[in-house]
GROMACS .gro file of C-alpha atoms in nm:
model
  318
    1MET     CA    1   0.000   0.000   0.000
    2ILE     CA    2   0.134   0.343  -0.091
    3VAL     CA    3   0.117   0.554   0.224
    4LYS     CA    4   0.307   0.858   0.096
    5THR     CA    5   0.293   0.934  -0.275
    6HIS     CA    6   0.547   1.107  -0.497
    7GLU     CA    7   0.544   1.486  -0.491
    8VAL     CA    8   0.728   1.719  -0.726
    9PRO     CA    9   1.035   1.826  -0.524
   10PRO     CA   10   1.014   2.193  -0.419
   11ILE     CA   11   1.361   2.252  -0.563
   12ILE     CA   12   1.227   2.173  -0.913
   13LEU     CA   13   0.946   2.426  -0.873
   14GLN     CA   14   1.195   2.683  -0.742
   15LEU     CA   15   1.434   2.631  -1.034
   16GLU     CA   16   1.149   2.661  -1.286
   17ALA     CA   17   1.033   2.985  -1.124
   18LEU     CA   18   1.388   3.121  -1.114
   19ILE     CA   19   1.440   3.057  -1.485
   20LYS     CA   20   1.118   3.250  -1.560
   21ARG     CA   21   1.215   3.538  -1.334
   22LEU     CA   22   1.571   3.602  -1.446
   23PRO     CA   23   1.667   3.789  -1.765
   24GLN     CA   24   1.747   3.541  -2.043
   25ASN     CA   25   2.105   3.671  -2.064
   26HIS     CA   26   2.168   3.629  -1.690
   27PRO     CA   27   2.506   3.453  -1.636
   28LYS     CA   28   2.354   3.197  -1.393
   29ILE     CA   29   2.088   3.074  -1.639
   30PRO     CA   30   2.299   2.795  -1.802
   31GLN     CA   31   2.388   2.645  -1.462
   32ILE     CA   32   2.029   2.670  -1.338
   33ILE     CA   33   1.897   2.497  -1.652
   34GLU     CA   34   2.157   2.219  -1.618
   35ASP     CA   35   2.066   2.168  -1.252
   36LEU     CA   36   1.694   2.161  -1.337
   37ASN     CA   37   1.753   1.896  -1.604
   38ILE     CA   38   1.942   1.682  -1.352
   39ARG     CA   39   1.667   1.720  -1.093
   40ASN     CA   40   1.395   1.637  -1.346
   41ALA     CA   41   1.585   1.328  -1.459
   42GLY     CA   42   1.616   1.215  -1.098
   43PHE     CA   43   1.246   1.268  -1.035
   44ARG     CA   44   1.152   1.078  -1.352
   45GLY     CA   45   1.369   0.795  -1.226
   46GLU     CA   46   1.183   0.787  -0.895
   47LEU     CA   47   0.849   0.778  -1.075
   48ALA     CA   48   0.972   0.492  -1.295
   49ILE     CA   49   0.982   0.246  -1.004
   50ASP     CA   50   0.607   0.281  -0.938
   51TYR     CA   51   0.514   0.022  -1.200
   52PRO     CA   52   0.743  -0.259  -1.076
   53LEU     CA   53   0.644  -0.184  -0.715
   54SER     CA   54   0.277  -0.221  -0.813
   55PHE     CA   55   0.335  -0.599  -0.844
   56LEU     CA   56   0.400  -0.628  -0.469
   57ASN     CA   57   0.117  -0.750  -0.248
   58GLU     CA   58  -0.037  -0.434  -0.103
   59LYS     CA   59  -0.123  -0.608   0.224
   60ASP     CA   60   0.242  -0.693   0.294
   61TYR     CA   61   0.409  -0.358   0.233
   62SER     CA   62   0.374   0.009   0.324
   63ILE     CA   63   0.551   0.234   0.074
   64PHE     CA   64   0.669   0.588   0.150
   65HIS     CA   65   0.813   0.810  -0.122
   66ASP     CA   66   1.026   1.121  -0.064
   67LEU     CA   67   1.065   1.110   0.312
   68ARG     CA   68   1.276   1.372   0.489
   69LEU     CA   69   1.335   1.303   0.857
   70LYS     CA   70   1.561   1.442   1.129
   71THR     CA   71   1.782   1.277   1.386
   72LYS     CA   72   1.911   1.483   1.677
   73LYS     CA   73   2.175   1.643   1.455
   74HIS     CA   74   2.095   1.597   1.086
   75TYR     CA   75   1.817   1.574   0.830
   76PHE     CA   76   1.822   1.279   0.592
   77GLN     CA   77   1.613   1.212   0.283
   78LEU     CA   78   1.498   0.873   0.153
   79ASP     CA   79   1.386   0.830  -0.208
   80THR     CA   80   1.161   0.538  -0.109
   81LEU     CA   81   1.111   0.342   0.212
   82ILE     CA   82   0.934   0.005   0.202
   83LEU     CA   83   0.809  -0.113   0.538
   84ASN     CA   84   0.725  -0.475   0.616
   85PRO     CA   85   0.673  -0.644   0.956
   86LYS     CA   86   1.018  -0.804   0.922
   87VAL     CA   87   1.229  -0.539   0.753
   88ALA     CA   88   1.256  -0.178   0.640
   89ILE     CA   89   1.405  -0.145   0.290
   90ILE     CA   90   1.553   0.184   0.172
   91LEU     CA   91   1.565   0.238  -0.204
   92GLU     CA   92   1.810   0.486  -0.354
   93VAL     CA   93   1.695   0.544  -0.712
   94LYS     CA   94   1.944   0.649  -0.980
   95ASN     CA   95   1.847   0.747  -1.334
   96TYR     CA   96   2.178   0.710  -1.517
   97SER     CA   97   2.217   0.616  -1.882
   98GLY     CA   98   2.509   0.470  -2.074
   99LYS     CA   99   2.744   0.255  -1.865
  100ILE     CA  100   2.805   0.291  -1.492
  101HIS     CA  101   3.086   0.131  -1.293
  102PHE     CA  102   3.089   0.097  -0.915
  103GLU     CA  103   3.454   0.145  -0.819
  104THR     CA  104   3.495   0.011  -0.465
  105GLY     CA  105   3.856   0.110  -0.404
  106PHE     CA  106   3.798   0.485  -0.409
  107LYS     CA  107   3.422   0.456  -0.340
  108GLN     CA  108   3.302   0.629  -0.653
  109LEU     CA  109   3.049   0.580  -0.928
  110ILE     CA  110   3.181   0.636  -1.281
  111GLN     CA  111   2.945   0.695  -1.571
  112THR     CA  112   3.061   0.654  -1.931
  113LYS     CA  113   2.831   0.809  -2.188
  114ASP     CA  114   2.909   0.918  -2.543
  115GLY     CA  115   3.275   0.849  -2.477
  116ILE     CA  116   3.288   1.085  -2.177
  117GLU     CA  117   3.358   0.969  -1.821
  118LYS     CA  118   3.198   1.146  -1.526
  119GLY     CA  119   3.228   1.073  -1.155
  120TYR     CA  120   2.945   1.077  -0.900
  121PRO     CA  121   2.922   1.024  -0.523
  122TYR     CA  122   2.915   0.657  -0.425
  123PRO     CA  123   2.549   0.560  -0.362
  124LEU     CA  124   2.638   0.272  -0.129
  125THR     CA  125   2.817   0.507   0.110
  126GLN     CA  126   2.506   0.723   0.119
  127LEU     CA  127   2.286   0.420   0.185
  128GLU     CA  128   2.507   0.302   0.474
  129ARG     CA  129   2.462   0.645   0.631
  130HIS     CA  130   2.086   0.640   0.571
  131GLU     CA  131   2.055   0.298   0.734
  132LEU     CA  132   2.231   0.427   1.045
  133GLN     CA  133   2.021   0.745   1.049
  134LEU     CA  134   1.695   0.557   1.013
  135LYS     CA  135   1.800   0.325   1.296
  136GLU     CA  136   1.881   0.628   1.511
  137TRP     CA  137   1.546   0.789   1.422
  138LEU     CA  138   1.355   0.475   1.524
  139GLN     CA  139   1.544   0.467   1.853
  140GLN     CA  140   1.457   0.832   1.917
  141GLN     CA  141   1.088   0.744   1.879
  142LYS     CA  142   1.135   0.460   2.132
  143LEU     CA  143   1.015   0.208   1.875
  144ARG     CA  144   1.108  -0.158   1.870
  145GLU     CA  145   1.410  -0.227   1.654
  146ILE     CA  146   1.350  -0.359   1.304
  147ASN     CA  147   1.603  -0.492   1.054
  148ILE     CA  148   1.705  -0.230   0.797
  149THR     CA  149   1.856  -0.297   0.457
  150SER     CA  150   1.888  -0.103   0.132
  151LEU     CA  151   1.917  -0.126  -0.245
  152VAL     CA  152   2.049   0.095  -0.524
  153VAL     CA  153   1.786   0.085  -0.798
  154ILE     CA  154   1.885   0.180  -1.153
  155SER     CA  155   1.567   0.311  -1.315
  156ASN     CA  156   1.693   0.308  -1.676
  157SER     CA  157   1.644  -0.045  -1.809
  158TYR     CA  158   1.916  -0.002  -2.073
  159THR     CA  159   2.192   0.118  -1.841
  160ILE     CA  160   2.491  -0.119  -1.830
  161ILE     CA  161   2.608  -0.188  -1.474
  162SER     CA  162   2.956  -0.314  -1.391
  163THR     CA  163   3.164  -0.372  -1.079
  164SER     CA  164   3.500  -0.523  -1.000
  165PRO     CA  165   3.487  -0.904  -1.055
  166GLU     CA  166   3.573  -0.974  -0.691
  167GLU     CA  167   3.291  -0.757  -0.559
  168LYS     CA  168   3.017  -1.019  -0.588
  169SER     CA  169   2.832  -0.882  -0.285
  170LEU     CA  170   2.744  -0.570  -0.484
  171HIS     CA  171   2.534  -0.781  -0.718
  172GLN     CA  172   2.288  -0.819  -0.431
  173LYS     CA  173   2.277  -0.444  -0.356
  174ILE     CA  174   2.252  -0.293  -0.705
  175ILE     CA  175   1.960  -0.385  -0.930
  176HIS     CA  176   1.758  -0.263  -1.226
  177LYS     CA  177   1.405  -0.156  -1.140
  178GLU     CA  178   1.257  -0.462  -1.313
  179GLU     CA  179   1.400  -0.685  -1.037
  180LEU     CA  180   1.204  -0.513  -0.760
  181PRO     CA  181   0.894  -0.742  -0.763
  182THR     CA  182   1.111  -1.049  -0.699
  183LYS     CA  183   1.397  -0.891  -0.502
  184ILE     CA  184   1.180  -0.736  -0.230
  185PRO     CA  185   1.002  -1.062  -0.127
  186LYS     CA  186   1.340  -1.242  -0.123
  187LEU     CA  187   1.477  -0.982   0.117
  188VAL     CA  188   1.174  -1.024   0.341
  189ASN     CA  189   1.195  -1.404   0.340
  190SER     CA  190   1.564  -1.394   0.430
  191GLN     CA  191   1.490  -1.219   0.762
  192GLN     CA  192   1.500  -1.436   1.075
  193ASN     CA  193   1.382  -1.178   1.329
  194GLN     CA  194   1.050  -1.161   1.510
  195PRO     CA  195   0.808  -0.955   1.295
  196LEU     CA  196   0.650  -0.636   1.424
  197GLU     CA  197   0.286  -0.643   1.524
  198GLU     CA  198   0.031  -0.451   1.316
  199LYS     CA  199  -0.014  -0.182   1.583
  200GLU     CA  200   0.362  -0.124   1.589
  201LEU     CA  201   0.372  -0.086   1.212
  202LYS     CA  202   0.083   0.160   1.223
  203LYS     CA  203   0.264   0.365   1.487
  204ILE     CA  204   0.579   0.381   1.274
  205SER     CA  205   0.371   0.487   0.972
  206ARG     CA  206   0.200   0.764   1.168
  207LEU     CA  207   0.530   0.898   1.298
  208LEU     CA  208   0.696   0.885   0.955
  209LEU     CA  209   0.418   1.101   0.809
  210LYS     CA  210   0.403   1.332   1.110
  211GLN     CA  211   0.776   1.399   1.124
  212HIS     CA  212   0.835   1.432   0.749
  213THR     CA  213   0.961   1.785   0.688
  214GLU     CA  214   0.993   1.960   0.352
  215ARG     CA  215   1.324   2.127   0.277
  216ASN     CA  216   1.294   2.503   0.325
  217SER     CA  217   1.597   2.669   0.169
  218SER     CA  218   1.653   2.993  -0.018
  219ILE     CA  219   1.708   2.931  -0.388
  220LEU     CA  220   1.835   3.289  -0.428
  221GLU     CA  221   2.106   3.232  -0.167
  222GLN     CA  222   2.198   2.900  -0.324
  223TYR     CA  223   2.272   3.064  -0.660
  224GLN     CA  224   2.384   3.397  -0.511
  225VAL     CA  225   2.112   3.589  -0.693
  226ASP     CA  226   1.995   3.921  -0.552
  227GLN     CA  227   1.619   3.968  -0.524
  228LYS     CA  228   1.659   4.291  -0.722
  229GLU     CA  229   1.769   4.087  -1.025
  230LEU     CA  230   1.430   3.915  -1.052
  231VAL     CA  231   1.196   4.028  -1.327
  232LYS     CA  232   0.867   4.153  -1.182
  233GLY     CA  233   0.511   4.145  -1.309
  234ALA     CA  234   0.245   3.891  -1.407
  235ILE     CA  235   0.353   3.671  -1.699
  236CYS     CA  236   0.139   3.594  -2.006
  237LYS     CA  237   0.064   3.221  -2.018
  238ASN     CA  238   0.028   3.235  -2.398
  239CYS     CA  239   0.341   3.415  -2.513
  240GLY     CA  240   0.548   3.458  -2.196
  241SER     CA  241   0.557   3.837  -2.215
  242LEU     CA  242   0.556   4.055  -1.904
  243PRO     CA  243   0.446   4.257  -1.728
  244LEU     CA  244   0.074   4.224  -1.791
  245ILE     CA  245  -0.147   4.527  -1.732
  246ARG     CA  246  -0.437   4.517  -1.489
  247ILE     CA  247  -0.755   4.640  -1.662
  248LYS     CA  248  -1.110   4.586  -1.534
  249ALA     CA  249  -1.059   4.265  -1.335
  250ASN     CA  250  -0.837   4.119  -1.608
  251TRP     CA  251  -0.470   4.099  -1.689
  252LEU     CA  252  -0.400   4.218  -2.045
  253CYS     CA  253  -0.097   4.116  -2.249
  254THR     CA  254   0.002   4.405  -2.476
  255THR     CA  255   0.206   4.167  -2.694
  256CYS     CA  256  -0.057   3.910  -2.796
  257ASN     CA  257  -0.369   4.091  -2.663
  258SER     CA  258  -0.478   3.788  -2.458
  259LYS     CA  259  -0.662   3.833  -2.127
  260ASP     CA  260  -0.620   3.634  -1.811
  261LYS     CA  261  -0.810   3.662  -1.484
  262LEU     CA  262  -0.568   3.447  -1.281
  263ALA     CA  263  -0.222   3.562  -1.389
  264HIS     CA  264  -0.159   3.710  -1.042
  265LEU     CA  265  -0.193   3.366  -0.883
  266ARG     CA  266   0.094   3.226  -1.089
  267ALA     CA  267   0.304   3.535  -1.021
  268LEU     CA  268   0.250   3.511  -0.646
  269ASP     CA  269   0.338   3.140  -0.661
  270ASP     CA  270   0.673   3.251  -0.804
  271TYR     CA  271   0.704   3.505  -0.522
  272LYS     CA  272   0.644   3.234  -0.261
  273LEU     CA  273   0.893   2.994  -0.421
  274LEU     CA  274   1.168   3.251  -0.471
  275ILE     CA  275   1.131   3.511  -0.198
  276LYS     CA  276   0.913   3.419   0.101
  277PRO     CA  277   0.575   3.266   0.192
  278THR     CA  278   0.428   3.591   0.329
  279ILE     CA  279   0.343   3.916   0.153
  280THR     CA  280   0.203   4.261   0.227
  281ASN     CA  281  -0.011   4.491   0.014
  282SER     CA  282   0.295   4.701  -0.061
  283GLU     CA  283   0.494   4.395  -0.171
  284VAL     CA  284   0.208   4.281  -0.395
  285ARG     CA  285   0.204   4.618  -0.569
  286ASN     CA  286   0.580   4.612  -0.609
  287PHE     CA  287   0.600   4.256  -0.746
  288LEU     CA  288   0.293   4.272  -0.972
  289GLU     CA  289   0.371   4.631  -1.075
  290VAL     CA  290   0.028   4.770  -0.993
  291LYS     CA  291  -0.005   5.119  -0.846
  292SER     CA  292  -0.341   5.101  -0.672
  293ILE     CA  293  -0.360   4.997  -0.306
  294ALA     CA  294  -0.727   4.910  -0.359
  295THR     CA  295  -0.647   4.684  -0.656
  296ALA     CA  296  -0.382   4.497  -0.459
  297ASN     CA  297  -0.622   4.466  -0.168
  298ARG     CA  298  -0.896   4.319  -0.390
  299LEU     CA  299  -0.652   4.065  -0.533
  300LEU     CA  300  -0.545   3.955  -0.185
  301GLN     CA  301  -0.903   3.933  -0.059
  302SER     CA  302  -1.007   3.724  -0.361
  303MET     CA  303  -0.746   3.464  -0.262
  304ASN     CA  304  -0.898   3.407   0.083
  305LEU     CA  305  -0.558   3.405   0.249
  306LYS     CA  306  -0.493   3.384   0.620
  307TYR     CA  307  -0.335   3.699   0.760
  308ASP     CA  308  -0.201   3.873   1.069
  309GLY     CA  309  -0.205   4.241   1.158
  310GLU     CA  310  -0.413   4.537   1.053
  311LYS     CA  311  -0.402   4.808   0.787
  312LYS     CA  312  -0.053   4.877   0.649
  313GLY     CA  313   0.102   4.617   0.875
  314ARG     CA  314  -0.119   4.332   0.756
  315MET     CA  315   0.079   4.029   0.640
  316TYR     CA  316  -0.080   3.758   0.424
  317TYR     CA  317   0.024   3.391   0.414
  318LEU     CA  318   0.056   3.267   0.057
   0.00000   0.00000   0.00000
Protein backbone atom coordinates (compact mmCIF):
# COMPACT_ATOMS: atom_id res chain seq x y z
CA MET A 1 0.00 0.00 0.00
CA ILE A 2 1.34 3.43 -0.91
CA VAL A 3 1.17 5.54 2.24
CA LYS A 4 3.07 8.58 0.96
CA THR A 5 2.93 9.34 -2.75
CA HIS A 6 5.47 11.07 -4.97
CA GLU A 7 5.44 14.86 -4.91
CA VAL A 8 7.28 17.19 -7.26
CA PRO A 9 10.35 18.26 -5.24
CA PRO A 10 10.14 21.93 -4.19
CA ILE A 11 13.61 22.52 -5.63
CA ILE A 12 12.27 21.73 -9.13
CA LEU A 13 9.46 24.26 -8.73
CA GLN A 14 11.95 26.83 -7.42
CA LEU A 15 14.34 26.31 -10.34
CA GLU A 16 11.49 26.61 -12.86
CA ALA A 17 10.33 29.85 -11.24
CA LEU A 18 13.88 31.21 -11.14
CA ILE A 19 14.40 30.57 -14.85
CA LYS A 20 11.18 32.50 -15.60
CA ARG A 21 12.15 35.38 -13.34
CA LEU A 22 15.71 36.02 -14.46
CA PRO A 23 16.67 37.89 -17.65
CA GLN A 24 17.47 35.41 -20.43
CA ASN A 25 21.05 36.71 -20.64
CA HIS A 26 21.68 36.29 -16.90
CA PRO A 27 25.06 34.53 -16.36
CA LYS A 28 23.54 31.97 -13.93
CA ILE A 29 20.88 30.74 -16.39
CA PRO A 30 22.99 27.95 -18.02
CA GLN A 31 23.88 26.45 -14.62
CA ILE A 32 20.29 26.70 -13.38
CA ILE A 33 18.97 24.97 -16.52
CA GLU A 34 21.57 22.19 -16.18
CA ASP A 35 20.66 21.68 -12.52
CA LEU A 36 16.94 21.61 -13.37
CA ASN A 37 17.53 18.96 -16.04
CA ILE A 38 19.42 16.82 -13.52
CA ARG A 39 16.67 17.20 -10.93
CA ASN A 40 13.95 16.37 -13.46
CA ALA A 41 15.85 13.28 -14.59
CA GLY A 42 16.16 12.15 -10.98
CA PHE A 43 12.46 12.68 -10.35
CA ARG A 44 11.52 10.78 -13.52
CA GLY A 45 13.69 7.95 -12.26
CA GLU A 46 11.83 7.87 -8.95
CA LEU A 47 8.49 7.78 -10.75
CA ALA A 48 9.72 4.92 -12.95
CA ILE A 49 9.82 2.46 -10.04
CA ASP A 50 6.07 2.81 -9.38
CA TYR A 51 5.14 0.22 -12.00
CA PRO A 52 7.43 -2.59 -10.76
CA LEU A 53 6.44 -1.84 -7.15
CA SER A 54 2.77 -2.21 -8.13
CA PHE A 55 3.35 -5.99 -8.44
CA LEU A 56 4.00 -6.28 -4.69
CA ASN A 57 1.17 -7.50 -2.48
CA GLU A 58 -0.37 -4.34 -1.03
CA LYS A 59 -1.23 -6.08 2.24
CA ASP A 60 2.42 -6.93 2.94
CA TYR A 61 4.09 -3.58 2.33
CA SER A 62 3.74 0.09 3.24
CA ILE A 63 5.51 2.34 0.74
CA PHE A 64 6.69 5.88 1.50
CA HIS A 65 8.13 8.10 -1.22
CA ASP A 66 10.26 11.21 -0.64
CA LEU A 67 10.65 11.10 3.12
CA ARG A 68 12.76 13.72 4.89
CA LEU A 69 13.35 13.03 8.57
CA LYS A 70 15.61 14.42 11.29
CA THR A 71 17.82 12.77 13.86
CA LYS A 72 19.11 14.83 16.77
CA LYS A 73 21.75 16.43 14.55
CA HIS A 74 20.95 15.97 10.86
CA TYR A 75 18.17 15.74 8.30
CA PHE A 76 18.22 12.79 5.92
CA GLN A 77 16.13 12.12 2.83
CA LEU A 78 14.98 8.73 1.53
CA ASP A 79 13.86 8.30 -2.08
CA THR A 80 11.61 5.38 -1.09
CA LEU A 81 11.11 3.42 2.12
CA ILE A 82 9.34 0.05 2.02
CA LEU A 83 8.09 -1.13 5.38
CA ASN A 84 7.25 -4.75 6.16
CA PRO A 85 6.73 -6.44 9.56
CA LYS A 86 10.18 -8.04 9.22
CA VAL A 87 12.29 -5.39 7.53
CA ALA A 88 12.56 -1.78 6.40
CA ILE A 89 14.05 -1.45 2.90
CA ILE A 90 15.53 1.84 1.72
CA LEU A 91 15.65 2.38 -2.04
CA GLU A 92 18.10 4.86 -3.54
CA VAL A 93 16.95 5.44 -7.12
CA LYS A 94 19.44 6.49 -9.80
CA ASN A 95 18.47 7.47 -13.34
CA TYR A 96 21.78 7.10 -15.17
CA SER A 97 22.17 6.16 -18.82
CA GLY A 98 25.09 4.70 -20.74
CA LYS A 99 27.44 2.55 -18.65
CA ILE A 100 28.05 2.91 -14.92
CA HIS A 101 30.86 1.31 -12.93
CA PHE A 102 30.89 0.97 -9.15
CA GLU A 103 34.54 1.45 -8.19
CA THR A 104 34.95 0.11 -4.65
CA GLY A 105 38.56 1.10 -4.04
CA PHE A 106 37.98 4.85 -4.09
CA LYS A 107 34.22 4.56 -3.40
CA GLN A 108 33.02 6.29 -6.53
CA LEU A 109 30.49 5.80 -9.28
CA ILE A 110 31.81 6.36 -12.81
CA GLN A 111 29.45 6.95 -15.71
CA THR A 112 30.61 6.54 -19.31
CA LYS A 113 28.31 8.09 -21.88
CA ASP A 114 29.09 9.18 -25.43
CA GLY A 115 32.75 8.49 -24.77
CA ILE A 116 32.88 10.85 -21.77
CA GLU A 117 33.58 9.69 -18.21
CA LYS A 118 31.98 11.46 -15.26
CA GLY A 119 32.28 10.73 -11.55
CA TYR A 120 29.45 10.77 -9.00
CA PRO A 121 29.22 10.24 -5.23
CA TYR A 122 29.15 6.57 -4.25
CA PRO A 123 25.49 5.60 -3.62
CA LEU A 124 26.38 2.72 -1.29
CA THR A 125 28.17 5.07 1.10
CA GLN A 126 25.06 7.23 1.19
CA LEU A 127 22.86 4.20 1.85
CA GLU A 128 25.07 3.02 4.74
CA ARG A 129 24.62 6.45 6.31
CA HIS A 130 20.86 6.40 5.71
CA GLU A 131 20.55 2.98 7.34
CA LEU A 132 22.31 4.27 10.45
CA GLN A 133 20.21 7.45 10.49
CA LEU A 134 16.95 5.57 10.13
CA LYS A 135 18.00 3.25 12.96
CA GLU A 136 18.81 6.28 15.11
CA TRP A 137 15.46 7.89 14.22
CA LEU A 138 13.55 4.75 15.24
CA GLN A 139 15.44 4.67 18.53
CA GLN A 140 14.57 8.32 19.17
CA GLN A 141 10.88 7.44 18.79
CA LYS A 142 11.35 4.60 21.32
CA LEU A 143 10.15 2.08 18.75
CA ARG A 144 11.08 -1.58 18.70
CA GLU A 145 14.10 -2.27 16.54
CA ILE A 146 13.50 -3.59 13.04
CA ASN A 147 16.03 -4.92 10.54
CA ILE A 148 17.05 -2.30 7.97
CA THR A 149 18.56 -2.97 4.57
CA SER A 150 18.88 -1.03 1.32
CA LEU A 151 19.17 -1.26 -2.45
CA VAL A 152 20.49 0.95 -5.24
CA VAL A 153 17.86 0.85 -7.98
CA ILE A 154 18.85 1.80 -11.53
CA SER A 155 15.67 3.11 -13.15
CA ASN A 156 16.93 3.08 -16.76
CA SER A 157 16.44 -0.45 -18.09
CA TYR A 158 19.16 -0.02 -20.73
CA THR A 159 21.92 1.18 -18.41
CA ILE A 160 24.91 -1.19 -18.30
CA ILE A 161 26.08 -1.88 -14.74
CA SER A 162 29.56 -3.14 -13.91
CA THR A 163 31.64 -3.72 -10.79
CA SER A 164 35.00 -5.23 -10.00
CA PRO A 165 34.87 -9.04 -10.55
CA GLU A 166 35.73 -9.74 -6.91
CA GLU A 167 32.91 -7.57 -5.59
CA LYS A 168 30.17 -10.19 -5.88
CA SER A 169 28.32 -8.82 -2.85
CA LEU A 170 27.44 -5.70 -4.84
CA HIS A 171 25.34 -7.81 -7.18
CA GLN A 172 22.88 -8.19 -4.31
CA LYS A 173 22.77 -4.44 -3.56
CA ILE A 174 22.52 -2.93 -7.05
CA ILE A 175 19.60 -3.85 -9.30
CA HIS A 176 17.58 -2.63 -12.26
CA LYS A 177 14.05 -1.56 -11.40
CA GLU A 178 12.57 -4.62 -13.13
CA GLU A 179 14.00 -6.85 -10.37
CA LEU A 180 12.04 -5.13 -7.60
CA PRO A 181 8.94 -7.42 -7.63
CA THR A 182 11.11 -10.49 -6.99
CA LYS A 183 13.97 -8.91 -5.02
CA ILE A 184 11.80 -7.36 -2.30
CA PRO A 185 10.02 -10.62 -1.27
CA LYS A 186 13.40 -12.42 -1.23
CA LEU A 187 14.77 -9.82 1.17
CA VAL A 188 11.74 -10.24 3.41
CA ASN A 189 11.95 -14.04 3.40
CA SER A 190 15.64 -13.94 4.30
CA GLN A 191 14.90 -12.19 7.62
CA GLN A 192 15.00 -14.36 10.75
CA ASN A 193 13.82 -11.78 13.29
CA GLN A 194 10.50 -11.61 15.10
CA PRO A 195 8.08 -9.55 12.95
CA LEU A 196 6.50 -6.36 14.24
CA GLU A 197 2.86 -6.43 15.24
CA GLU A 198 0.31 -4.51 13.16
CA LYS A 199 -0.14 -1.82 15.83
CA GLU A 200 3.62 -1.24 15.89
CA LEU A 201 3.72 -0.86 12.12
CA LYS A 202 0.83 1.60 12.23
CA LYS A 203 2.64 3.65 14.87
CA ILE A 204 5.79 3.81 12.74
CA SER A 205 3.71 4.87 9.72
CA ARG A 206 2.00 7.64 11.68
CA LEU A 207 5.30 8.98 12.98
CA LEU A 208 6.96 8.85 9.55
CA LEU A 209 4.18 11.01 8.09
CA LYS A 210 4.03 13.32 11.10
CA GLN A 211 7.76 13.99 11.24
CA HIS A 212 8.35 14.32 7.49
CA THR A 213 9.61 17.85 6.88
CA GLU A 214 9.93 19.60 3.52
CA ARG A 215 13.24 21.27 2.77
CA ASN A 216 12.94 25.03 3.25
CA SER A 217 15.97 26.69 1.69
CA SER A 218 16.53 29.93 -0.18
CA ILE A 219 17.08 29.31 -3.88
CA LEU A 220 18.35 32.89 -4.28
CA GLU A 221 21.06 32.32 -1.67
CA GLN A 222 21.98 29.00 -3.24
CA TYR A 223 22.72 30.64 -6.60
CA GLN A 224 23.84 33.97 -5.11
CA VAL A 225 21.12 35.89 -6.93
CA ASP A 226 19.95 39.21 -5.52
CA GLN A 227 16.19 39.68 -5.24
CA LYS A 228 16.59 42.91 -7.22
CA GLU A 229 17.69 40.87 -10.25
CA LEU A 230 14.30 39.15 -10.52
CA VAL A 231 11.96 40.28 -13.27
CA LYS A 232 8.67 41.53 -11.82
CA GLY A 233 5.11 41.45 -13.09
CA ALA A 234 2.45 38.91 -14.07
CA ILE A 235 3.53 36.71 -16.99
CA CYS A 236 1.39 35.94 -20.06
CA LYS A 237 0.64 32.21 -20.18
CA ASN A 238 0.28 32.35 -23.98
CA CYS A 239 3.41 34.15 -25.13
CA GLY A 240 5.48 34.58 -21.96
CA SER A 241 5.57 38.37 -22.15
CA LEU A 242 5.56 40.55 -19.04
CA PRO A 243 4.46 42.57 -17.28
CA LEU A 244 0.74 42.24 -17.91
CA ILE A 245 -1.47 45.27 -17.32
CA ARG A 246 -4.37 45.17 -14.89
CA ILE A 247 -7.55 46.40 -16.62
CA LYS A 248 -11.10 45.86 -15.34
CA ALA A 249 -10.59 42.65 -13.35
CA ASN A 250 -8.37 41.19 -16.08
CA TRP A 251 -4.70 40.99 -16.89
CA LEU A 252 -4.00 42.18 -20.45
CA CYS A 253 -0.97 41.16 -22.49
CA THR A 254 0.02 44.05 -24.76
CA THR A 255 2.06 41.67 -26.94
CA CYS A 256 -0.57 39.10 -27.96
CA ASN A 257 -3.69 40.91 -26.63
CA SER A 258 -4.78 37.88 -24.58
CA LYS A 259 -6.62 38.33 -21.27
CA ASP A 260 -6.20 36.34 -18.11
CA LYS A 261 -8.10 36.62 -14.84
CA LEU A 262 -5.68 34.47 -12.81
CA ALA A 263 -2.22 35.62 -13.89
CA HIS A 264 -1.59 37.10 -10.42
CA LEU A 265 -1.93 33.66 -8.83
CA ARG A 266 0.94 32.26 -10.89
CA ALA A 267 3.04 35.35 -10.21
CA LEU A 268 2.50 35.11 -6.46
CA ASP A 269 3.38 31.40 -6.61
CA ASP A 270 6.73 32.51 -8.04
CA TYR A 271 7.04 35.05 -5.22
CA LYS A 272 6.44 32.34 -2.61
CA LEU A 273 8.93 29.94 -4.21
CA LEU A 274 11.68 32.51 -4.71
CA ILE A 275 11.31 35.11 -1.98
CA LYS A 276 9.13 34.19 1.01
CA PRO A 277 5.75 32.66 1.92
CA THR A 278 4.28 35.91 3.29
CA ILE A 279 3.43 39.16 1.53
CA THR A 280 2.03 42.61 2.27
CA ASN A 281 -0.11 44.91 0.14
CA SER A 282 2.95 47.01 -0.61
CA GLU A 283 4.94 43.95 -1.71
CA VAL A 284 2.08 42.81 -3.95
CA ARG A 285 2.04 46.18 -5.69
CA ASN A 286 5.80 46.12 -6.09
CA PHE A 287 6.00 42.56 -7.46
CA LEU A 288 2.93 42.72 -9.72
CA GLU A 289 3.71 46.31 -10.75
CA VAL A 290 0.28 47.70 -9.93
CA LYS A 291 -0.05 51.19 -8.46
CA SER A 292 -3.41 51.01 -6.72
CA ILE A 293 -3.60 49.97 -3.06
CA ALA A 294 -7.27 49.10 -3.59
CA THR A 295 -6.47 46.84 -6.56
CA ALA A 296 -3.82 44.97 -4.59
CA ASN A 297 -6.22 44.66 -1.68
CA ARG A 298 -8.96 43.19 -3.90
CA LEU A 299 -6.52 40.65 -5.33
CA LEU A 300 -5.45 39.55 -1.85
CA GLN A 301 -9.03 39.33 -0.59
CA SER A 302 -10.07 37.24 -3.61
CA MET A 303 -7.46 34.64 -2.62
CA ASN A 304 -8.98 34.07 0.83
CA LEU A 305 -5.58 34.05 2.49
CA LYS A 306 -4.93 33.84 6.20
CA TYR A 307 -3.35 36.99 7.60
CA ASP A 308 -2.01 38.73 10.69
CA GLY A 309 -2.05 42.41 11.58
CA GLU A 310 -4.13 45.37 10.53
CA LYS A 311 -4.02 48.08 7.87
CA LYS A 312 -0.53 48.77 6.49
CA GLY A 313 1.02 46.17 8.75
CA ARG A 314 -1.19 43.32 7.56
CA MET A 315 0.79 40.29 6.40
CA TYR A 316 -0.80 37.58 4.24
CA TYR A 317 0.24 33.91 4.14
CA LEU A 318 0.56 32.67 0.57
